[in-house]
Short mmCIF file of C-alpha atoms and ligand atoms in Angstrom, two decimals:
data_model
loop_
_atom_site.label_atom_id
_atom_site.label_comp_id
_atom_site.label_asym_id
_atom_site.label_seq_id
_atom_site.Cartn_x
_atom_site.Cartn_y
_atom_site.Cartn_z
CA UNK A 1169 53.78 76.33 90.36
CA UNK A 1170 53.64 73.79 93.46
CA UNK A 1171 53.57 70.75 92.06
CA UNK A 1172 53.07 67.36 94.94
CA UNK A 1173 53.09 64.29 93.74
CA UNK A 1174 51.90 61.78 95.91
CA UNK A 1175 53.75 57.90 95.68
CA UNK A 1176 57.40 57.41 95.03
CA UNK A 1177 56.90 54.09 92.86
CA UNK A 1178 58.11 54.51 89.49
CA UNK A 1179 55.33 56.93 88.19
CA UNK A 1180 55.40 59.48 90.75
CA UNK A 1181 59.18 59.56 90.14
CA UNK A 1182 59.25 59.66 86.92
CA UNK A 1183 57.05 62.48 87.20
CA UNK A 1184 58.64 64.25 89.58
CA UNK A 1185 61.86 64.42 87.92
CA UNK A 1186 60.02 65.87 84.59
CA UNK A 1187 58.16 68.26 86.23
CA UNK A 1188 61.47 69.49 88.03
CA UNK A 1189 63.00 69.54 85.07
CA UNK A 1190 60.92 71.88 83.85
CA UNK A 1191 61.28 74.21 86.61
CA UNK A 1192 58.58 73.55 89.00
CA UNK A 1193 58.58 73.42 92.75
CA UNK A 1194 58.41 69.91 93.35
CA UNK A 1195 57.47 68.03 96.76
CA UNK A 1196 57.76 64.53 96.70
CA UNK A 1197 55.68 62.49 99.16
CA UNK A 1198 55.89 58.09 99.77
CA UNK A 1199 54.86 56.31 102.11
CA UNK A 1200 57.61 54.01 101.89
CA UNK A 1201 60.76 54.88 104.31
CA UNK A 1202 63.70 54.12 101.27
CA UNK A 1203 64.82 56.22 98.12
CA UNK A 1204 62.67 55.19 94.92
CA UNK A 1205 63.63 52.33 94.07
CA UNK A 1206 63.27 49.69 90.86
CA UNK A 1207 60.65 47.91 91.77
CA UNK A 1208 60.37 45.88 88.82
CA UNK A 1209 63.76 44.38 90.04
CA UNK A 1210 62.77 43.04 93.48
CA UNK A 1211 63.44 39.52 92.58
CA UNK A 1212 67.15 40.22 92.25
CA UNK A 1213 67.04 41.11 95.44
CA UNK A 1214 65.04 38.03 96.66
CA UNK A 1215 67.01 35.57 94.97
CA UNK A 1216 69.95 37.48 96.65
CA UNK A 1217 71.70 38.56 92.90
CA UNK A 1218 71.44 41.86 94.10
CA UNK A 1219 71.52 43.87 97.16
CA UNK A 1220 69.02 47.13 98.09
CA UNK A 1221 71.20 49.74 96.48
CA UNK A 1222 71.83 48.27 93.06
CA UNK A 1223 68.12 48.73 92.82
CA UNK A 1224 67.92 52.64 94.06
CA UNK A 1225 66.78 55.13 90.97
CA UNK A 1226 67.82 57.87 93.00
CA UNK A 1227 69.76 59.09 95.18
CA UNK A 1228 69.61 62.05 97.84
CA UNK A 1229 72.50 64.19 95.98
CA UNK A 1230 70.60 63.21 92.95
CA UNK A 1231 67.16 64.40 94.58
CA UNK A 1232 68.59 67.26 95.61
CA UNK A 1233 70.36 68.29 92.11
CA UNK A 1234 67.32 68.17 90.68
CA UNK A 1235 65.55 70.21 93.32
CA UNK A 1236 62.93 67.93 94.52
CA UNK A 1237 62.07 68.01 98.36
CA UNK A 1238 61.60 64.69 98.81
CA UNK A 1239 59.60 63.06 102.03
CA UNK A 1240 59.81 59.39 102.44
CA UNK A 1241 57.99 57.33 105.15
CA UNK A 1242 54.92 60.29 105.05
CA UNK A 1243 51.34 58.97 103.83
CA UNK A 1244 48.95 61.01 102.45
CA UNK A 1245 46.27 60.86 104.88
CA UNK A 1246 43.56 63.01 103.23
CA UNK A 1247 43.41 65.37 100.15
CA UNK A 1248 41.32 68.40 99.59
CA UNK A 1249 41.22 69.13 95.76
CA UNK A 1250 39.34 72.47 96.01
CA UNK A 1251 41.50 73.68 99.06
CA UNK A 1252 44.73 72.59 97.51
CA UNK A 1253 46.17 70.52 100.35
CA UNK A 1254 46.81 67.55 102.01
CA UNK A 1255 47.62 66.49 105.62
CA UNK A 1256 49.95 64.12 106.01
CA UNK A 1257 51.74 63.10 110.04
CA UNK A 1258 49.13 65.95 111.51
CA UNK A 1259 51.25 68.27 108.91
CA UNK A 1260 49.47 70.56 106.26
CA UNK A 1261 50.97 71.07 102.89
CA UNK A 1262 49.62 73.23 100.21
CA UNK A 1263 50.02 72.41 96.29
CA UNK A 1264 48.91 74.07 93.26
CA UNK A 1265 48.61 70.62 91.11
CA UNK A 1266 48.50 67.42 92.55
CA UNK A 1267 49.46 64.26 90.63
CA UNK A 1268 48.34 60.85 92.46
CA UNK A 1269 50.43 57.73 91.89
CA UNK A 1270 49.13 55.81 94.73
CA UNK A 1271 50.04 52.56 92.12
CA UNK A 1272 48.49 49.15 93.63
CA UNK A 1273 48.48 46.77 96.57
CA UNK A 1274 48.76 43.31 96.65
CA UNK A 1275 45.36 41.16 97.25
CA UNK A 1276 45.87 39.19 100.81
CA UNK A 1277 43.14 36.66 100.46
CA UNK A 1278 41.21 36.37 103.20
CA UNK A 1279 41.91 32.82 103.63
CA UNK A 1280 41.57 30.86 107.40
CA UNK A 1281 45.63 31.53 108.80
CA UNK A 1282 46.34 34.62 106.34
CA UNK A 1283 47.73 36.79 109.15
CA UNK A 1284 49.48 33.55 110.80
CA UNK A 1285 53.60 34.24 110.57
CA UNK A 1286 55.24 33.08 107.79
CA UNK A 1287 52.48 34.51 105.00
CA UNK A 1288 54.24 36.81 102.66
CA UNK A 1289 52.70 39.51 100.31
CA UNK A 1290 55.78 40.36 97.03
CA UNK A 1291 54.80 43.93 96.46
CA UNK A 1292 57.76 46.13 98.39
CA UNK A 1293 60.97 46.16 99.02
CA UNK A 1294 60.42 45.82 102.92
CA UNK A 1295 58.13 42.40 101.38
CA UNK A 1296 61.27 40.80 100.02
CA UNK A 1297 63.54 41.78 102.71
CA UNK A 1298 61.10 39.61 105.05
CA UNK A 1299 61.24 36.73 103.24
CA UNK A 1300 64.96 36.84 102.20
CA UNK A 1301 65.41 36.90 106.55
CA UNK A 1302 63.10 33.72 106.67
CA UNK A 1303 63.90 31.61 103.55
CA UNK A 1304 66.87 29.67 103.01
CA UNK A 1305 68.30 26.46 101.85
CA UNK A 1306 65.55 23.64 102.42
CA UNK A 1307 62.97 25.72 103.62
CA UNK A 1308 59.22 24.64 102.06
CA UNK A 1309 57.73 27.31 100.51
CA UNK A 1310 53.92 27.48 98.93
CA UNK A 1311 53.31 30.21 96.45
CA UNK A 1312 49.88 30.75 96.01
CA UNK A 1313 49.04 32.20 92.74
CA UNK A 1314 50.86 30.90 89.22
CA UNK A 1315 50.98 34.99 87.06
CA UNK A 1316 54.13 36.37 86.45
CA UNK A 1317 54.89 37.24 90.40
CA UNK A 1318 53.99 34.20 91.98
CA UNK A 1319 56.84 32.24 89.30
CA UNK A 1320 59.21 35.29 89.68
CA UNK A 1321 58.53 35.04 93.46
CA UNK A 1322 58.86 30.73 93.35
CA UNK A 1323 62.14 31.17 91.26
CA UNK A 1324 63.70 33.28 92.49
CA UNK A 1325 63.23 31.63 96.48
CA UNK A 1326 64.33 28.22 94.78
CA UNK A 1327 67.47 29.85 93.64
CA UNK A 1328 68.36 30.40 97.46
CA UNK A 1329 67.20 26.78 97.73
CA UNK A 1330 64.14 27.04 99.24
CA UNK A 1331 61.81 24.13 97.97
CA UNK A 1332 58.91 25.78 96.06
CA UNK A 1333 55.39 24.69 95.51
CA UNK A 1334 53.40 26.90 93.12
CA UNK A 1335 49.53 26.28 93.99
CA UNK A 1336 47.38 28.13 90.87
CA UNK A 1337 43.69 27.78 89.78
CA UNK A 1338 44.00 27.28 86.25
CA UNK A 1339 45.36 24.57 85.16
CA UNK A 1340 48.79 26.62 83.63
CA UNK A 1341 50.80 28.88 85.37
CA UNK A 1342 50.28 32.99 83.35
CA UNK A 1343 46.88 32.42 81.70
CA UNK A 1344 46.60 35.67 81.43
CA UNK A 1345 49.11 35.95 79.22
CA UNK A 1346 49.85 32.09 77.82
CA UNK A 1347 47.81 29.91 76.03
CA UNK A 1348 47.52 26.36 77.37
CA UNK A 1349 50.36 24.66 75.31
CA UNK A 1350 52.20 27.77 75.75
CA UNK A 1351 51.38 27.87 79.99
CA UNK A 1352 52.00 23.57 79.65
CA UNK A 1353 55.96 24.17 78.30
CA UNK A 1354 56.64 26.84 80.86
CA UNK A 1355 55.56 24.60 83.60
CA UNK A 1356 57.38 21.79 82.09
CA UNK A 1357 60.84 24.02 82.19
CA UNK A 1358 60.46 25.83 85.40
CA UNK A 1359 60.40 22.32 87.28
CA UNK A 1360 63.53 21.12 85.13
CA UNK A 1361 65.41 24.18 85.65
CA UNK A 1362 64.24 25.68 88.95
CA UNK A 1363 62.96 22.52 90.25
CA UNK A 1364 59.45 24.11 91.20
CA UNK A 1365 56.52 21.94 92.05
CA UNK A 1366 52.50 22.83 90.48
CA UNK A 1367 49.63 22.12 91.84
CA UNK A 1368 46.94 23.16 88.95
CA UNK A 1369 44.62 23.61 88.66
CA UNK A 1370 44.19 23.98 92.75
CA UNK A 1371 42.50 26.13 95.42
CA UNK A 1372 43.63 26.99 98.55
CA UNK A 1373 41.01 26.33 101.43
CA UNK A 1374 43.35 27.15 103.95
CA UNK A 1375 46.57 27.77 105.97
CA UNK A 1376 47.24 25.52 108.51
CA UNK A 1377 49.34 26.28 111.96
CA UNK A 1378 49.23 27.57 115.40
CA UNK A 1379 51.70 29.98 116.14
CA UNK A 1380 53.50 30.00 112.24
CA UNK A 1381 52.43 28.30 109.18
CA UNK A 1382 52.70 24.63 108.98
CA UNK A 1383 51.01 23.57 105.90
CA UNK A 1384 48.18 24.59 102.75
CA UNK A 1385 45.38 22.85 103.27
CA UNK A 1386 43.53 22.67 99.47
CA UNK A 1387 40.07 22.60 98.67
CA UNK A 1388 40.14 18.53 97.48
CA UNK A 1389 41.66 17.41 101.11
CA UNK A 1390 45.13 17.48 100.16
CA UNK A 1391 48.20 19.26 102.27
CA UNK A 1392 51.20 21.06 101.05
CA UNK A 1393 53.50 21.12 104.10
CA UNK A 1394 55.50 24.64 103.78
CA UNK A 1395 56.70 27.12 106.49
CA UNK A 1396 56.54 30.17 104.33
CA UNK A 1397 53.43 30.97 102.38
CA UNK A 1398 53.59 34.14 99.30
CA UNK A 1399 50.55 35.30 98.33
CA UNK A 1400 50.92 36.40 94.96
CA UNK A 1401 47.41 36.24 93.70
CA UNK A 1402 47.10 40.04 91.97
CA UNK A 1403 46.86 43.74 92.64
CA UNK A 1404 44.07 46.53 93.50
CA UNK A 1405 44.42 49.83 92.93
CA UNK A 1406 45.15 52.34 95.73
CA UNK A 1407 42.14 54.25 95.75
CA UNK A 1408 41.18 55.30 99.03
CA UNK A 1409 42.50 59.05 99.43
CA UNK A 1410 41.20 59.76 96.02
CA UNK A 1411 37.83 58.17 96.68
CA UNK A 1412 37.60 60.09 100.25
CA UNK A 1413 38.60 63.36 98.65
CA UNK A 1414 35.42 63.09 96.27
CA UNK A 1415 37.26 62.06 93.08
CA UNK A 1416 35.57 60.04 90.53
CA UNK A 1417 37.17 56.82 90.96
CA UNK A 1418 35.83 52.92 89.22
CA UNK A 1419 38.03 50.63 89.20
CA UNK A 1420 41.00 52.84 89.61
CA UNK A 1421 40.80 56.88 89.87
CA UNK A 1422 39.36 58.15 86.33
CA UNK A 1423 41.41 60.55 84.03
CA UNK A 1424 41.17 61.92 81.17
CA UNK A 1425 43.49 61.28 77.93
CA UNK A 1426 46.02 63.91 79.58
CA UNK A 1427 45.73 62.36 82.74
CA UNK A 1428 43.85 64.79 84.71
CA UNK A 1429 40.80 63.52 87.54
CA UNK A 1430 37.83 64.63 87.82
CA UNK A 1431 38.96 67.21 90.13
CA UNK A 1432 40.87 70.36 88.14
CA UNK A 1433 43.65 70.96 91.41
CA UNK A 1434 44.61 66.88 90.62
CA UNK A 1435 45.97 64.31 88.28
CA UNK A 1436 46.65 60.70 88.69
CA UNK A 1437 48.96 58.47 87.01
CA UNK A 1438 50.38 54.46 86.75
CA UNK A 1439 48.59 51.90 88.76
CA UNK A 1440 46.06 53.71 90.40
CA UNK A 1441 44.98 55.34 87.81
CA UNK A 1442 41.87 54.77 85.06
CA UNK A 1443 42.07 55.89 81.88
CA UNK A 1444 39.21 54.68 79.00
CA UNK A 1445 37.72 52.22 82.04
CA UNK A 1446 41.58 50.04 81.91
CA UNK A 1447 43.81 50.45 84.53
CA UNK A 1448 47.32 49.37 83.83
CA UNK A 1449 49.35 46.56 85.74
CA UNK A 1450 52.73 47.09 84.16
CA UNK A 1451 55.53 49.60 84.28
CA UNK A 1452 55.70 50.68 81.10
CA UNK A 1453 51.97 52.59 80.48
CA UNK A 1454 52.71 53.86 83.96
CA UNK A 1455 56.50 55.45 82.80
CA UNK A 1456 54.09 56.72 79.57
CA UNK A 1457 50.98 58.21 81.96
CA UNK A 1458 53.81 60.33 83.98
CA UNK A 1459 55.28 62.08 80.80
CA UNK A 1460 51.59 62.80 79.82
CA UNK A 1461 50.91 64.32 83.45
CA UNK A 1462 54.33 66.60 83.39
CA UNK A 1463 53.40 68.12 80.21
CA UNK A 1464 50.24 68.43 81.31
CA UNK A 1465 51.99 69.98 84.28
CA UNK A 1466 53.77 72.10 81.63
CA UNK A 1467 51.22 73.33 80.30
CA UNK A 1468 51.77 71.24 77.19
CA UNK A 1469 48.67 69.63 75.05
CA UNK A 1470 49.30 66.29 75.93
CA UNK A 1471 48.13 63.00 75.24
CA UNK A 1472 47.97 59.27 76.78
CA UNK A 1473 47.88 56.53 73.95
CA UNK A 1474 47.93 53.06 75.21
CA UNK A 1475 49.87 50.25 73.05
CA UNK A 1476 49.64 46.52 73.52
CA UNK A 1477 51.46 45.70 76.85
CA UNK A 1478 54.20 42.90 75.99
CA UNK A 1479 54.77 40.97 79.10
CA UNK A 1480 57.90 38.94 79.51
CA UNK A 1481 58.96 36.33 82.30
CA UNK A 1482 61.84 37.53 84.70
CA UNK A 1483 64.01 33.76 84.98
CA UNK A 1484 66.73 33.50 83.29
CA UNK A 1485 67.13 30.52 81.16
CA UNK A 1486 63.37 31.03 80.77
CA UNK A 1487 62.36 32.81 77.30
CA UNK A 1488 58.87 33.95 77.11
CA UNK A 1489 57.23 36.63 75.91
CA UNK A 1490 53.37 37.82 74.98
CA UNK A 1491 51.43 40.55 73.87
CA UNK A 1492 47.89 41.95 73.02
CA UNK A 1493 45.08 39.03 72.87
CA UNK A 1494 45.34 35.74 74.14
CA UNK A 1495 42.78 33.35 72.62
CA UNK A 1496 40.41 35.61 71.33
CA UNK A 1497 37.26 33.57 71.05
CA UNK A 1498 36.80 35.85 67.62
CA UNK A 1499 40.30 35.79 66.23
CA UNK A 1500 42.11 32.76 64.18
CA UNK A 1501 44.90 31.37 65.27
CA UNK A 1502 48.11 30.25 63.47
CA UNK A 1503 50.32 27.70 65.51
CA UNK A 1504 54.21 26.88 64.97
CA UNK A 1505 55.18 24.08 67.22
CA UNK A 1506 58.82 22.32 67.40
CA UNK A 1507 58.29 20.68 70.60
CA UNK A 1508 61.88 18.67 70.19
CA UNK A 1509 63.96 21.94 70.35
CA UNK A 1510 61.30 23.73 73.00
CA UNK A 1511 59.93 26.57 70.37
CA UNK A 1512 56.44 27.43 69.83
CA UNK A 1513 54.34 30.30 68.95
CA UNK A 1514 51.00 31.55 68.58
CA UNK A 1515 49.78 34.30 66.89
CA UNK A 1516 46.01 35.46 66.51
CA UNK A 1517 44.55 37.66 63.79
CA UNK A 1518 41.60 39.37 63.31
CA UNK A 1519 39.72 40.79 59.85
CA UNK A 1520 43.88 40.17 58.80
CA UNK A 1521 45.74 42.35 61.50
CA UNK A 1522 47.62 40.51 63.95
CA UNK A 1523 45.86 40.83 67.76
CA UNK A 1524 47.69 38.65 70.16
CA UNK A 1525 50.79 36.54 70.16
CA UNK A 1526 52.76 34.07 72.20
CA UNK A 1527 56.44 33.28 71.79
CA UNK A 1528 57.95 30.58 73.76
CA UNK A 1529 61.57 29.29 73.53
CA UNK A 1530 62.91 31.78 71.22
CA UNK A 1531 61.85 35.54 71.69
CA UNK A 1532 63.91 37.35 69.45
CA UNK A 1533 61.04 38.17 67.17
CA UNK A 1534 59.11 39.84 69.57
CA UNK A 1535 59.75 43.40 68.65
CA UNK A 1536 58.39 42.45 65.25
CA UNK A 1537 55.17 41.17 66.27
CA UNK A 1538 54.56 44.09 68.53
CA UNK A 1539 55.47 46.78 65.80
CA UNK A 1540 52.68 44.80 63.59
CA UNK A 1541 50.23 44.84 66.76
CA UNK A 1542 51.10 48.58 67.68
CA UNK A 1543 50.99 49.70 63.80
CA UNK A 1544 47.74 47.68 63.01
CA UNK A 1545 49.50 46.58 59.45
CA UNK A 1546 47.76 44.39 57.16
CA UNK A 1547 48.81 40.95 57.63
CA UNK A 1548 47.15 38.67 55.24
CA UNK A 1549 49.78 38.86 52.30
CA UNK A 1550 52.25 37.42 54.99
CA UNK A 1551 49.97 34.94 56.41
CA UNK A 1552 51.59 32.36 55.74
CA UNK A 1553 55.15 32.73 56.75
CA UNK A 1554 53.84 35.53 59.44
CA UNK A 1555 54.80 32.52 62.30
CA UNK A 1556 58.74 32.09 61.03
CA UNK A 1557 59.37 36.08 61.76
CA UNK A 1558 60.99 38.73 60.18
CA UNK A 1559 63.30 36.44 58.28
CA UNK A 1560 61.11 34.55 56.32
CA UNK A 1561 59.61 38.00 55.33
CA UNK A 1562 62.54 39.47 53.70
CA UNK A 1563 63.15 36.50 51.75
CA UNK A 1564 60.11 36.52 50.26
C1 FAD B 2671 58.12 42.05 92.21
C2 FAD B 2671 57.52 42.81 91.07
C3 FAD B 2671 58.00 42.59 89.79
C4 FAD B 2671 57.44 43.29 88.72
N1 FAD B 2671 57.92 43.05 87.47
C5 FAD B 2671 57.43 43.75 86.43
C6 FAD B 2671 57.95 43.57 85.11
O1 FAD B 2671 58.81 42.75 84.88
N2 FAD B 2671 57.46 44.35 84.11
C7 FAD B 2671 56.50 45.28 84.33
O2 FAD B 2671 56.09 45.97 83.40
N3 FAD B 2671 55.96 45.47 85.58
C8 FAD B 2671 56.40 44.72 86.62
N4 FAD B 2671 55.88 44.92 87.87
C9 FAD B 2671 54.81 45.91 88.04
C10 FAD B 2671 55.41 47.29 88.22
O3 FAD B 2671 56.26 47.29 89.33
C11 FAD B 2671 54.27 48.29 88.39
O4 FAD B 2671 53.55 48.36 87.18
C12 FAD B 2671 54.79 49.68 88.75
O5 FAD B 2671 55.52 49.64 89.95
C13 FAD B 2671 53.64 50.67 88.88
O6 FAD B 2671 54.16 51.90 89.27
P1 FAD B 2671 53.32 52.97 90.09
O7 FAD B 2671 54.27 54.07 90.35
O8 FAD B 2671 52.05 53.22 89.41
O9 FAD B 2671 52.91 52.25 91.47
P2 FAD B 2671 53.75 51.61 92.65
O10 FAD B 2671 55.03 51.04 92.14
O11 FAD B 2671 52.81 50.70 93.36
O12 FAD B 2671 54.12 52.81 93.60
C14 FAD B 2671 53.17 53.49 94.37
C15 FAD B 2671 53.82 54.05 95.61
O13 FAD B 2671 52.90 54.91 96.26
C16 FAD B 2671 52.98 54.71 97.65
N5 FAD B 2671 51.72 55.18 98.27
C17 FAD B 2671 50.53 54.55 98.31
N6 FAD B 2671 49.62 55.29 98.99
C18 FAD B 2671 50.26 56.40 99.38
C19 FAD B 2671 49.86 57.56 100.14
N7 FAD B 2671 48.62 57.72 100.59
N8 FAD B 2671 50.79 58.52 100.37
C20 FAD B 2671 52.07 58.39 99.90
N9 FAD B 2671 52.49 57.31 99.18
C21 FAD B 2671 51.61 56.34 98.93
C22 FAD B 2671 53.22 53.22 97.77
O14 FAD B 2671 53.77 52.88 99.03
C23 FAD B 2671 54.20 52.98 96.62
O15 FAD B 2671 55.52 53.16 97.03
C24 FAD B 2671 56.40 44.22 88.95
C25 FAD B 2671 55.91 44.42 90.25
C26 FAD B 2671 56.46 43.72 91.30
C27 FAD B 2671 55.92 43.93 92.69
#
């Protein structure tokens, strides 16, 4: 069986390499020009603690051992599910199953200045490799957006001494996955130990300059003066050669538990993919959506169960980690705060199972919580020592 799998991000290779595995002909298509590469490690490279090939999955003698004919720099310009093909560079190529990991692009807001020099997207690893040219020691930098990439992004250009402004409309920095005293401590460290500026909660009204950026202009009059701006302000799906090739797509293309579209020739996977009307944003449901596609591939009965997604911060010094619900309006919450020695947790529970938790300042626990989240245990005979982890549960 020909078996093309479309985007060389971490889905489609994880993918490919199971389906080849397993004997199929593989063809490996991305738009990008390198090898697959880690992208989950970019800021290494930013920061400059690592260089390009640390962060390569794959090599060509490893591509090749494993029989995949791999084609990088070559987008997918249009798809034909009942045809079985795709064009791609004015070049026809014929599959038997198709598996779409497209994954996301990041959101350029369409902001007065956004295509001025000097605005950055952090998505790829030709993003970073821009910015690392034009940021160095001194340089101003705004990042606009306060999640988990804009602070990986600020932190890691403040650790080639770059001086970092993070602009961010809520009032913390990771709402999404922080409560407010949680979001108020991180901010707190990252300007002691990375020496990053906030502005929250903030909008940007513009950026300012003529032939390069010179400044953010907010929404209440005030300027951040910066010659580099990142946008790091979230992700869409890559839709658009599913949608043109007729597949049902909402937010991100729509599959089935074992990953297959609407369309019986194609599958999708990872970031660009829908699956029970959520589309993932991390690395690991994508990693679990390709093993579901390649034994779909293989003919196995497969099936994609999603778990709570624990999300940690990338600085180091920095320990943080969340998963499941974050301030459930439904949920009660039980709160352990030692503000002197930086440690603090959160933990929500609903009809006595454990929903959502924060950890900040000491994380070992983590894989405890999530087992309890991911297992759906009872909680309410722990209740009470449930915030002092594991520990206090064996002793009593
Ligand atoms: C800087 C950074 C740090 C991150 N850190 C974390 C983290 O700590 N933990 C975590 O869980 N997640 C993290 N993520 C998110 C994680 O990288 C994504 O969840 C993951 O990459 C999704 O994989 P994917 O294969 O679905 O999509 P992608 O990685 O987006 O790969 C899709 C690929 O398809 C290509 N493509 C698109 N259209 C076409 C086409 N028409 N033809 C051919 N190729 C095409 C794209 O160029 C891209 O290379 C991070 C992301 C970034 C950018």
């Amino acid at each position: 069986m020909r078996v093309l799998v479309i985007g060389a991000g971490p889905a489609g290779m994880r993918c490919a390499e199971r389906a080849a595995e397993a004997g199929l002909a593989v063809t490996f298509c991305g738009t990008e020009p390198a090898l697959p590469y880690d992208r989950v490690s970019l800021g290494r490279v930013l920061s400059g603690e690592a260089e390009v090939q640390a962060l390569i999955s794959h090599d060509a003698a490893r591509l090749r051992d494993l029989g995949i004919a791999f084609r990088p720099a070559t987008r997918i310009a249009a798809l034909d599910p009942a045809g079985r093909a795709v064009t791609a560079r004015g070049e026809t190529i014929a599959f038997d199953r198709a598996v779409i990991a497209t994954g996301s692009e990041a959101v350029l807001l369409p902001l007065p200045g956004a295509s001025l020099p000097g605005v950055y997207l952090y998505r790829s690893m030709a993003d970073v490799l821009a910015m690392r040219r034009s940021a160095g020691s001194g340089t101003r930098v705004a990042v606009i957006g306060g999640g988990l990439l804009g602070l990986e992004a600020a932190a890691a250009l403040s650790q080639r001494g770059a001086r970092v402004t993070v602009v961010h409309a809520v009032g913390w920095p990771m709402e999404r996955q922080l409560d407010p005293a949680a979001g108020a401590l991180l901010a707190r460290q990252l300007g002691a130990i990375r020496r990053l500026a906030f502005a929250m909660p903030a909008r940007t009204e513009a950026i300012e300059g003529e032939t390069h950026v010179r400044a953010l202009r907010l929404a209440d009059g005030k300027r951040i003066p910066c010659e580099m701006v990142v946008m790091a302000v979230g992700v869409r799906p890559s839709v658009a050669l599913a949608r043109e090739a007729g597949l049902e797509v909402g937010r991100g293309i729509v599959v089935d538990d074992a990953m297959r579209s609407s369309a019986p020739s194609v599958l999708a996977i990872g970031e660009c993919a829908e699956h029970r009307g959520t589309v993932c944003g991390l690395v690991a449901p994508a990693l679990a959506m390709a093993e579901t596609a390649a034994a779909t591939l293989r003919g196995e009965a497969a099936v994609y169960a999603p778990r709570p997604d624990p999300t940690a911060l990338k600085v180091s010094g920095i320990d943080v980690w969340s998963a499941g619900e974050i301030g459930p309006a439904d949920a009660e919450a039980i709160t352990l705060s030692d503000a002197a020695a930086g440690r603090y947790r959160r933990l929500w529970l609903r009809a006595g199972r454990l929903v959502g938790a924060v950890l900040y300042g000491d994380t070992a626990d983590a894989p405890f919580y999530l087992n309890l989240m991911t297992e759906g245990r009872d909680v309410a005979p722990m209740r009470g020592l449930l915030p002092f982890g594991p520990a206090f549960q064996d002793a009593a």
